[in-house]
Amino acid sequence: MQLLIVTGMSGSGKSCVMDVMEDIGYYCIDNLPPELIPRFVDLCCRSENGLDKVAMALDIRSGDMFAEIYHSWQLLKGDKDIEVKILYIEANSEVLIKRYKETRRKHPLDEMFNGNLHQAISYEWEQLSQLREIADYYIETSNLSANQLKEQIRELFLQRRSDSMSIKVMSFGFKYGVSTESDLVFDVRCLPNPYYIENLRNHTGCDECVRDYVMSFDQSRQLFDKLRDLIDFLIPLYISEGKSQLVIAFGCTGGKHRSITFAELMAEYLVGKDYKVQKFHRDMAKDKKF
């Protein structure tokens, strides 16, 4: 099991880090009482769902219990079946103060120091010093944008950059409404319609006979080639911008023949490029006669 403890100064970017960890496949949990960490890890190890990658955000909000983090870390370090790492996030005091003033959020220690932000930050820094010394990864975020921080996290924990984004390829029928969840929508109603071929009408683009018919035309093959080139160009741009999900939709009149054919072919192509791909045919069963 891989366990990543994400800790550091309040306001330094831990929430941003946890968003990325969740996007790349970690089970994420925020502010678990430190003394419960070994028990929670044991539950994960025995889980039938295979929780083998877990990220925990822990910080000064735990109050007096925060000191237990070091003890829990020592216990887990002694387990040969668990790879535990600490990621420490920090920013300088001036930047942290500026961030709190811009967001108008209270520091977790605000009441302890009667609203004195300088004293709260100084105290927190002292309390975290022991964790800072044993951290496996350290990121200073004073001069980083949110996107730059996310990029650093992906570089640290992703084996492949393409894993940072999941791609959903779907089909739909315009007669039932345009897909509103999609980032890219392609209208393939310009292609010959199998609906007007009697022996194809009750089949869908998932069936070889329909797919063969749709792709038997030069314009269909040319369109697919051009769309494939466009997608190849766009995906790396979306990944570099930090997008976690891309929805590509193909629409035809009823959402059963041409759109499914193109969605199936594009999904197969993207799987072959080692992207994480989901398929969804929204309107395939609409008006189906049983």
PDB file of N, CA and C in Angstrom, residues 190-253:
ATOM      1  N   CYS A 190     -23.796  14.808 -41.138  1.00  0.00           N
ATOM      2  CA  CYS A 190     -23.444  15.054 -42.541  1.00  0.00           C
ATOM      3  C   CYS A 190     -23.150  13.761 -43.297  1.00  0.00           C
ATOM      4  N   LEU A 191     -23.076  12.629 -42.578  1.00  0.00           N
ATOM      5  CA  LEU A 191     -22.724  11.347 -43.196  1.00  0.00           C
ATOM      6  C   LEU A 191     -23.979  10.549 -43.554  1.00  0.00           C
ATOM      7  N   PRO A 192     -23.875   9.612 -44.506  1.00  0.00           N
ATOM      8  CA  PRO A 192     -25.021   8.762 -44.874  1.00  0.00           C
ATOM      9  C   PRO A 192     -25.597   8.056 -43.652  1.00  0.00           C
ATOM     10  N   ASN A 193     -26.928   8.006 -43.595  1.00  0.00           N
ATOM     11  CA  ASN A 193     -27.614   7.511 -42.410  1.00  0.00           C
ATOM     12  C   ASN A 193     -28.061   6.059 -42.577  1.00  0.00           C
ATOM     13  N   PRO A 194     -27.551   5.137 -41.757  1.00  0.00           N
ATOM     14  CA  PRO A 194     -27.950   3.722 -41.843  1.00  0.00           C
ATOM     15  C   PRO A 194     -29.421   3.490 -41.502  1.00  0.00           C
ATOM     16  N   TYR A 195     -30.058   4.482 -40.880  1.00  0.00           N
ATOM     17  CA  TYR A 195     -31.463   4.326 -40.509  1.00  0.00           C
ATOM     18  C   TYR A 195     -32.327   4.010 -41.719  1.00  0.00           C
ATOM     19  N   TYR A 196     -31.934   4.519 -42.884  1.00  0.00           N
ATOM     20  CA  TYR A 196     -32.738   4.334 -44.086  1.00  0.00           C
ATOM     21  C   TYR A 196     -32.425   3.023 -44.803  1.00  0.00           C
ATOM     22  N   ILE A 197     -31.530   2.238 -44.242  1.00  0.00           N
ATOM     23  CA  ILE A 197     -31.260   0.889 -44.759  1.00  0.00           C
ATOM     24  C   ILE A 197     -32.022  -0.084 -43.869  1.00  0.00           C
ATOM     25  N   GLU A 198     -33.016  -0.742 -44.427  1.00  0.00           N
ATOM     26  CA  GLU A 198     -33.958  -1.512 -43.624  1.00  0.00           C
ATOM     27  C   GLU A 198     -33.283  -2.552 -42.736  1.00  0.00           C
ATOM     28  N   ASN A 199     -32.297  -3.275 -43.269  1.00  0.00           N
ATOM     29  CA  ASN A 199     -31.687  -4.331 -42.467  1.00  0.00           C
ATOM     30  C   ASN A 199     -30.655  -3.798 -41.457  1.00  0.00           C
ATOM     31  N   LEU A 200     -30.439  -2.468 -41.449  1.00  0.00           N
ATOM     32  CA  LEU A 200     -29.525  -1.863 -40.472  1.00  0.00           C
ATOM     33  C   LEU A 200     -30.273  -1.044 -39.415  1.00  0.00           C
ATOM     34  N   ARG A 201     -31.530  -0.729 -39.677  1.00  0.00           N
ATOM     35  CA  ARG A 201     -32.279   0.216 -38.842  1.00  0.00           C
ATOM     36  C   ARG A 201     -32.319  -0.197 -37.374  1.00  0.00           C
ATOM     37  N   ASN A 202     -32.517  -1.475 -37.110  1.00  0.00           N
ATOM     38  CA  ASN A 202     -32.655  -1.950 -35.729  1.00  0.00           C
ATOM     39  C   ASN A 202     -31.326  -2.347 -35.091  1.00  0.00           C
ATOM     40  N   HIS A 203     -30.236  -2.096 -35.796  1.00  0.00           N
ATOM     41  CA  HIS A 203     -28.905  -2.313 -35.224  1.00  0.00           C
ATOM     42  C   HIS A 203     -28.353  -0.962 -34.743  1.00  0.00           C
ATOM     43  N   THR A 204     -27.221  -0.987 -34.074  1.00  0.00           N
ATOM     44  CA  THR A 204     -26.582   0.249 -33.614  1.00  0.00           C
ATOM     45  C   THR A 204     -25.127   0.274 -34.092  1.00  0.00           C
ATOM     46  N   GLY A 205     -24.482   1.395 -33.805  1.00  0.00           N
ATOM     47  CA  GLY A 205     -23.081   1.537 -34.176  1.00  0.00           C
ATOM     48  C   GLY A 205     -22.159   0.596 -33.431  1.00  0.00           C
ATOM     49  N   CYS A 206     -22.676  -0.090 -32.428  1.00  0.00           N
ATOM     50  CA  CYS A 206     -21.885  -1.121 -31.742  1.00  0.00           C
ATOM     51  C   CYS A 206     -21.798  -2.399 -32.571  1.00  0.00           C
ATOM     52  N   ASP A 207     -22.683  -2.524 -33.560  1.00  0.00           N
ATOM     53  CA  ASP A 207     -22.710  -3.712 -34.405  1.00  0.00           C
ATOM     54  C   ASP A 207     -21.822  -3.503 -35.627  1.00  0.00           C
ATOM     55  N   GLU A 208     -21.131  -4.550 -36.000  1.00  0.00           N
ATOM     56  CA  GLU A 208     -20.164  -4.464 -37.094  1.00  0.00           C
ATOM     57  C   GLU A 208     -20.813  -4.071 -38.414  1.00  0.00           C
ATOM     58  N   CYS A 209     -22.047  -4.537 -38.649  1.00  0.00           N
ATOM     59  CA  CYS A 209     -22.707  -4.238 -39.916  1.00  0.00           C
ATOM     60  C   CYS A 209     -22.946  -2.744 -40.086  1.00  0.00           C
ATOM     61  N   VAL A 210     -23.329  -2.063 -39.016  1.00  0.00           N
ATOM     62  CA  VAL A 210     -23.546  -0.618 -39.076  1.00  0.00           C
ATOM     63  C   VAL A 210     -22.222   0.110 -39.227  1.00  0.00           C
ATOM     64  N   ARG A 211     -21.243  -0.313 -38.455  1.00  0.00           N
ATOM     65  CA  ARG A 211     -19.939   0.347 -38.522  1.00  0.00           C
ATOM     66  C   ARG A 211     -19.334   0.208 -39.919  1.00  0.00           C
ATOM     67  N   ASP A 212     -19.444  -0.968 -40.482  1.00  0.00           N
ATOM     68  CA  ASP A 212     -18.904  -1.179 -41.832  1.00  0.00           C
ATOM     69  C   ASP A 212     -19.600  -0.292 -42.852  1.00  0.00           C
ATOM     70  N   TYR A 213     -20.918  -0.137 -42.705  1.00  0.00           N
ATOM     71  CA  TYR A 213     -21.664   0.708 -43.639  1.00  0.00           C
ATOM     72  C   TYR A 213     -21.236   2.172 -43.507  1.00  0.00           C
ATOM     73  N   VAL A 214     -21.211   2.673 -42.281  1.00  0.00           N
ATOM     74  CA  VAL A 214     -20.864   4.084 -42.068  1.00  0.00           C
ATOM     75  C   VAL A 214     -19.466   4.387 -42.582  1.00  0.00           C
ATOM     76  N   MET A 215     -18.537   3.491 -42.319  1.00  0.00           N
ATOM     77  CA  MET A 215     -17.142   3.750 -42.694  1.00  0.00           C
ATOM     78  C   MET A 215     -16.805   3.296 -44.110  1.00  0.00           C
ATOM     79  N   SER A 216     -17.804   2.872 -44.852  1.00  0.00           N
ATOM     80  CA  SER A 216     -17.552   2.463 -46.247  1.00  0.00           C
ATOM     81  C   SER A 216     -17.448   3.671 -47.175  1.00  0.00           C
ATOM     82  N   PHE A 217     -17.814   4.847 -46.670  1.00  0.00           N
ATOM     83  CA  PHE A 217     -17.795   6.056 -47.489  1.00  0.00           C
ATOM     84  C   PHE A 217     -16.503   6.845 -47.275  1.00  0.00           C
ATOM     85  N   ASP A 218     -15.999   7.396 -48.366  1.00  0.00           N
ATOM     86  CA  ASP A 218     -14.754   8.167 -48.285  1.00  0.00           C
ATOM     87  C   ASP A 218     -14.880   9.329 -47.305  1.00  0.00           C
ATOM     88  N   GLN A 219     -16.008  10.019 -47.333  1.00  0.00           N
ATOM     89  CA  GLN A 219     -16.168  11.182 -46.463  1.00  0.00           C
ATOM     90  C   GLN A 219     -16.147  10.787 -44.985  1.00  0.00           C
ATOM     91  N   SER A 220     -16.634   9.590 -44.676  1.00  0.00           N
ATOM     92  CA  SER A 220     -16.603   9.127 -43.282  1.00  0.00           C
ATOM     93  C   SER A 220     -15.174   8.886 -42.827  1.00  0.00           C
ATOM     94  N   ARG A 221     -14.411   8.219 -43.664  1.00  0.00           N
ATOM     95  CA  ARG A 221     -13.018   7.933 -43.302  1.00  0.00           C
ATOM     96  C   ARG A 221     -12.195   9.212 -43.216  1.00  0.00           C
ATOM     97  N   GLN A 222     -12.435  10.143 -44.146  1.00  0.00           N
ATOM     98  CA  GLN A 222     -11.698  11.405 -44.113  1.00  0.00           C
ATOM     99  C   GLN A 222     -12.052  12.225 -42.864  1.00  0.00           C
ATOM    100  N   LEU A 223     -13.334  12.238 -42.538  1.00  0.00           N
ATOM    101  CA  LEU A 223     -13.757  12.979 -41.351  1.00  0.00           C
ATOM    102  C   LEU A 223     -13.123  12.392 -40.097  1.00  0.00           C
ATOM    103  N   PHE A 224     -13.126  11.081 -39.990  1.00  0.00           N
ATOM    104  CA  PHE A 224     -12.537  10.460 -38.801  1.00  0.00           C
ATOM    105  C   PHE A 224     -11.040  10.771 -38.709  1.00  0.00           C
ATOM    106  N   ASP A 225     -10.344  10.717 -39.832  1.00  0.00           N
ATOM    107  CA  ASP A 225      -8.912  11.015 -39.835  1.00  0.00           C
ATOM    108  C   ASP A 225      -8.648  12.453 -39.365  1.00  0.00           C
ATOM    109  N   LYS A 226      -9.472  13.391 -39.838  1.00  0.00           N
ATOM    110  CA  LYS A 226      -9.285  14.795 -39.444  1.00  0.00           C
ATOM    111  C   LYS A 226      -9.610  15.003 -37.959  1.00  0.00           C
ATOM    112  N   LEU A 227     -10.668  14.349 -37.498  1.00  0.00           N
ATOM    113  CA  LEU A 227     -11.016  14.470 -36.079  1.00  0.00           C
ATOM    114  C   LEU A 227      -9.950  13.834 -35.199  1.00  0.00           C
ATOM    115  N   ARG A 228      -9.402  12.728 -35.633  1.00  0.00           N
ATOM    116  CA  ARG A 228      -8.342  12.057 -34.885  1.00  0.00           C
ATOM    117  C   ARG A 228      -7.122  12.972 -34.763  1.00  0.00           C
ATOM    118  N   ASP A 229      -6.763  13.641 -35.862  1.00  0.00           N
ATOM    119  CA  ASP A 229      -5.632  14.575 -35.830  1.00  0.00           C
ATOM    120  C   ASP A 229      -5.904  15.733 -34.874  1.00  0.00           C
ATOM    121  N   LEU A 230      -7.133  16.230 -34.900  1.00  0.00           N
ATOM    122  CA  LEU A 230      -7.494  17.340 -34.011  1.00  0.00           C
ATOM    123  C   LEU A 230      -7.407  16.908 -32.542  1.00  0.00           C
ATOM    124  N   ILE A 231      -7.939  15.742 -32.236  1.00  0.00           N
ATOM    125  CA  ILE A 231      -7.903  15.244 -30.855  1.00  0.00           C
ATOM    126  C   ILE A 231      -6.458  15.027 -30.406  1.00  0.00           C
ATOM    127  N   ASP A 232      -5.626  14.475 -31.289  1.00  0.00           N
ATOM    128  CA  ASP A 232      -4.205  14.283 -30.962  1.00  0.00           C
ATOM    129  C   ASP A 232      -3.535  15.615 -30.616  1.00  0.00           C
ATOM    130  N   PHE A 233      -3.945  16.671 -31.290  1.00  0.00           N
ATOM    131  CA  PHE A 233      -3.374  17.988 -31.036  1.00  0.00           C
ATOM    132  C   PHE A 233      -3.893  18.584 -29.722  1.00  0.00           C
ATOM    133  N   LEU A 234      -5.187  18.380 -29.438  1.00  0.00           N
ATOM    134  CA  LEU A 234      -5.814  19.041 -28.302  1.00  0.00           C
ATOM    135  C   LEU A 234      -5.506  18.390 -26.954  1.00  0.00           C
ATOM    136  N   ILE A 235      -5.464  17.071 -26.903  1.00  0.00           N
ATOM    137  CA  ILE A 235      -5.334  16.393 -25.610  1.00  0.00           C
ATOM    138  C   ILE A 235      -4.101  16.841 -24.822  1.00  0.00           C
ATOM    139  N   PRO A 236      -2.908  16.883 -25.427  1.00  0.00           N
ATOM    140  CA  PRO A 236      -1.750  17.349 -24.645  1.00  0.00           C
ATOM    141  C   PRO A 236      -1.921  18.774 -24.118  1.00  0.00           C
ATOM    142  N   LEU A 237      -2.649  19.621 -24.857  1.00  0.00           N
ATOM    143  CA  LEU A 237      -2.886  20.983 -24.406  1.00  0.00           C
ATOM    144  C   LEU A 237      -3.787  20.992 -23.173  1.00  0.00           C
ATOM    145  N   TYR A 238      -4.831  20.162 -23.198  1.00  0.00           N
ATOM    146  CA  TYR A 238      -5.715  20.065 -22.033  1.00  0.00           C
ATOM    147  C   TYR A 238      -4.954  19.524 -20.827  1.00  0.00           C
ATOM    148  N   ILE A 239      -4.113  18.532 -21.040  1.00  0.00           N
ATOM    149  CA  ILE A 239      -3.342  17.948 -19.943  1.00  0.00           C
ATOM    150  C   ILE A 239      -2.409  18.990 -19.326  1.00  0.00           C
ATOM    151  N   SER A 240      -1.738  19.756 -20.174  1.00  0.00           N
ATOM    152  CA  SER A 240      -0.795  20.758 -19.667  1.00  0.00           C
ATOM    153  C   SER A 240      -1.507  21.874 -18.914  1.00  0.00           C
ATOM    154  N   GLU A 241      -2.798  22.098 -19.214  1.00  0.00           N
ATOM    155  CA  GLU A 241      -3.571  23.111 -18.506  1.00  0.00           C
ATOM    156  C   GLU A 241      -4.189  22.574 -17.221  1.00  0.00           C
ATOM    157  N   GLY A 242      -3.973  21.280 -16.947  1.00  0.00           N
ATOM    158  CA  GLY A 242      -4.442  20.698 -15.693  1.00  0.00           C
ATOM    159  C   GLY A 242      -5.861  20.184 -15.705  1.00  0.00           C
ATOM    160  N   LYS A 243      -6.452  19.994 -16.875  1.00  0.00           N
ATOM    161  CA  LYS A 243      -7.820  19.488 -16.952  1.00  0.00           C
ATOM    162  C   LYS A 243      -7.844  18.023 -16.528  1.00  0.00           C
ATOM    163  N   SER A 244      -8.784  17.668 -15.630  1.00  0.00           N
ATOM    164  CA  SER A 244      -8.817  16.301 -15.103  1.00  0.00           C
ATOM    165  C   SER A 244      -9.760  15.380 -15.873  1.00  0.00           C
ATOM    166  N   GLN A 245     -10.725  15.950 -16.593  1.00  0.00           N
ATOM    167  CA  GLN A 245     -11.625  15.128 -17.400  1.00  0.00           C
ATOM    168  C   GLN A 245     -11.958  15.860 -18.693  1.00  0.00           C
ATOM    169  N   LEU A 246     -11.936  15.117 -19.784  1.00  0.00           N
ATOM    170  CA  LEU A 246     -12.306  15.656 -21.092  1.00  0.00           C
ATOM    171  C   LEU A 246     -13.449  14.807 -21.641  1.00  0.00           C
ATOM    172  N   VAL A 247     -14.533  15.455 -22.020  1.00  0.00           N
ATOM    173  CA  VAL A 247     -15.689  14.741 -22.573  1.00  0.00           C
ATOM    174  C   VAL A 247     -15.804  15.076 -24.053  1.00  0.00           C
ATOM    175  N   ILE A 248     -15.683  14.038 -24.887  1.00  0.00           N
ATOM    176  CA  ILE A 248     -15.774  14.180 -26.341  1.00  0.00           C
ATOM    177  C   ILE A 248     -17.075  13.534 -26.786  1.00  0.00           C
ATOM    178  N   ALA A 249     -17.939  14.291 -27.443  1.00  0.00           N
ATOM    179  CA  ALA A 249     -19.255  13.778 -27.819  1.00  0.00           C
ATOM    180  C   ALA A 249     -19.449  13.824 -29.331  1.00  0.00           C
ATOM    181  N   PHE A 250     -20.081  12.759 -29.830  1.00  0.00           N
ATOM    182  CA  PHE A 250     -20.447  12.675 -31.245  1.00  0.00           C
ATOM    183  C   PHE A 250     -21.968  12.602 -31.320  1.00  0.00           C
ATOM    184  N   GLY A 251     -22.561  13.453 -32.143  1.00  0.00           N
ATOM    185  CA  GLY A 251     -24.005  13.472 -32.240  1.00  0.00           C
ATOM    186  C   GLY A 251     -24.495  13.202 -33.648  1.00  0.00           C
ATOM    187  N   CYS A 252     -25.559  12.420 -33.741  1.00  0.00           N
ATOM    188  CA  CYS A 252     -26.271  12.246 -35.010  1.00  0.00           C
ATOM    189  C   CYS A 252     -27.758  12.459 -34.712  1.00  0.00           C
ATOM    190  N   THR A 253     -28.623  12.119 -35.622  1.00  0.00           N
ATOM    191  CA  THR A 253     -30.037  12.430 -35.431  1.00  0.00           C
ATOM    192  C   THR A 253     -30.633  11.706 -34.226  1.00  0.00           C
TER     193      THR A 253
END
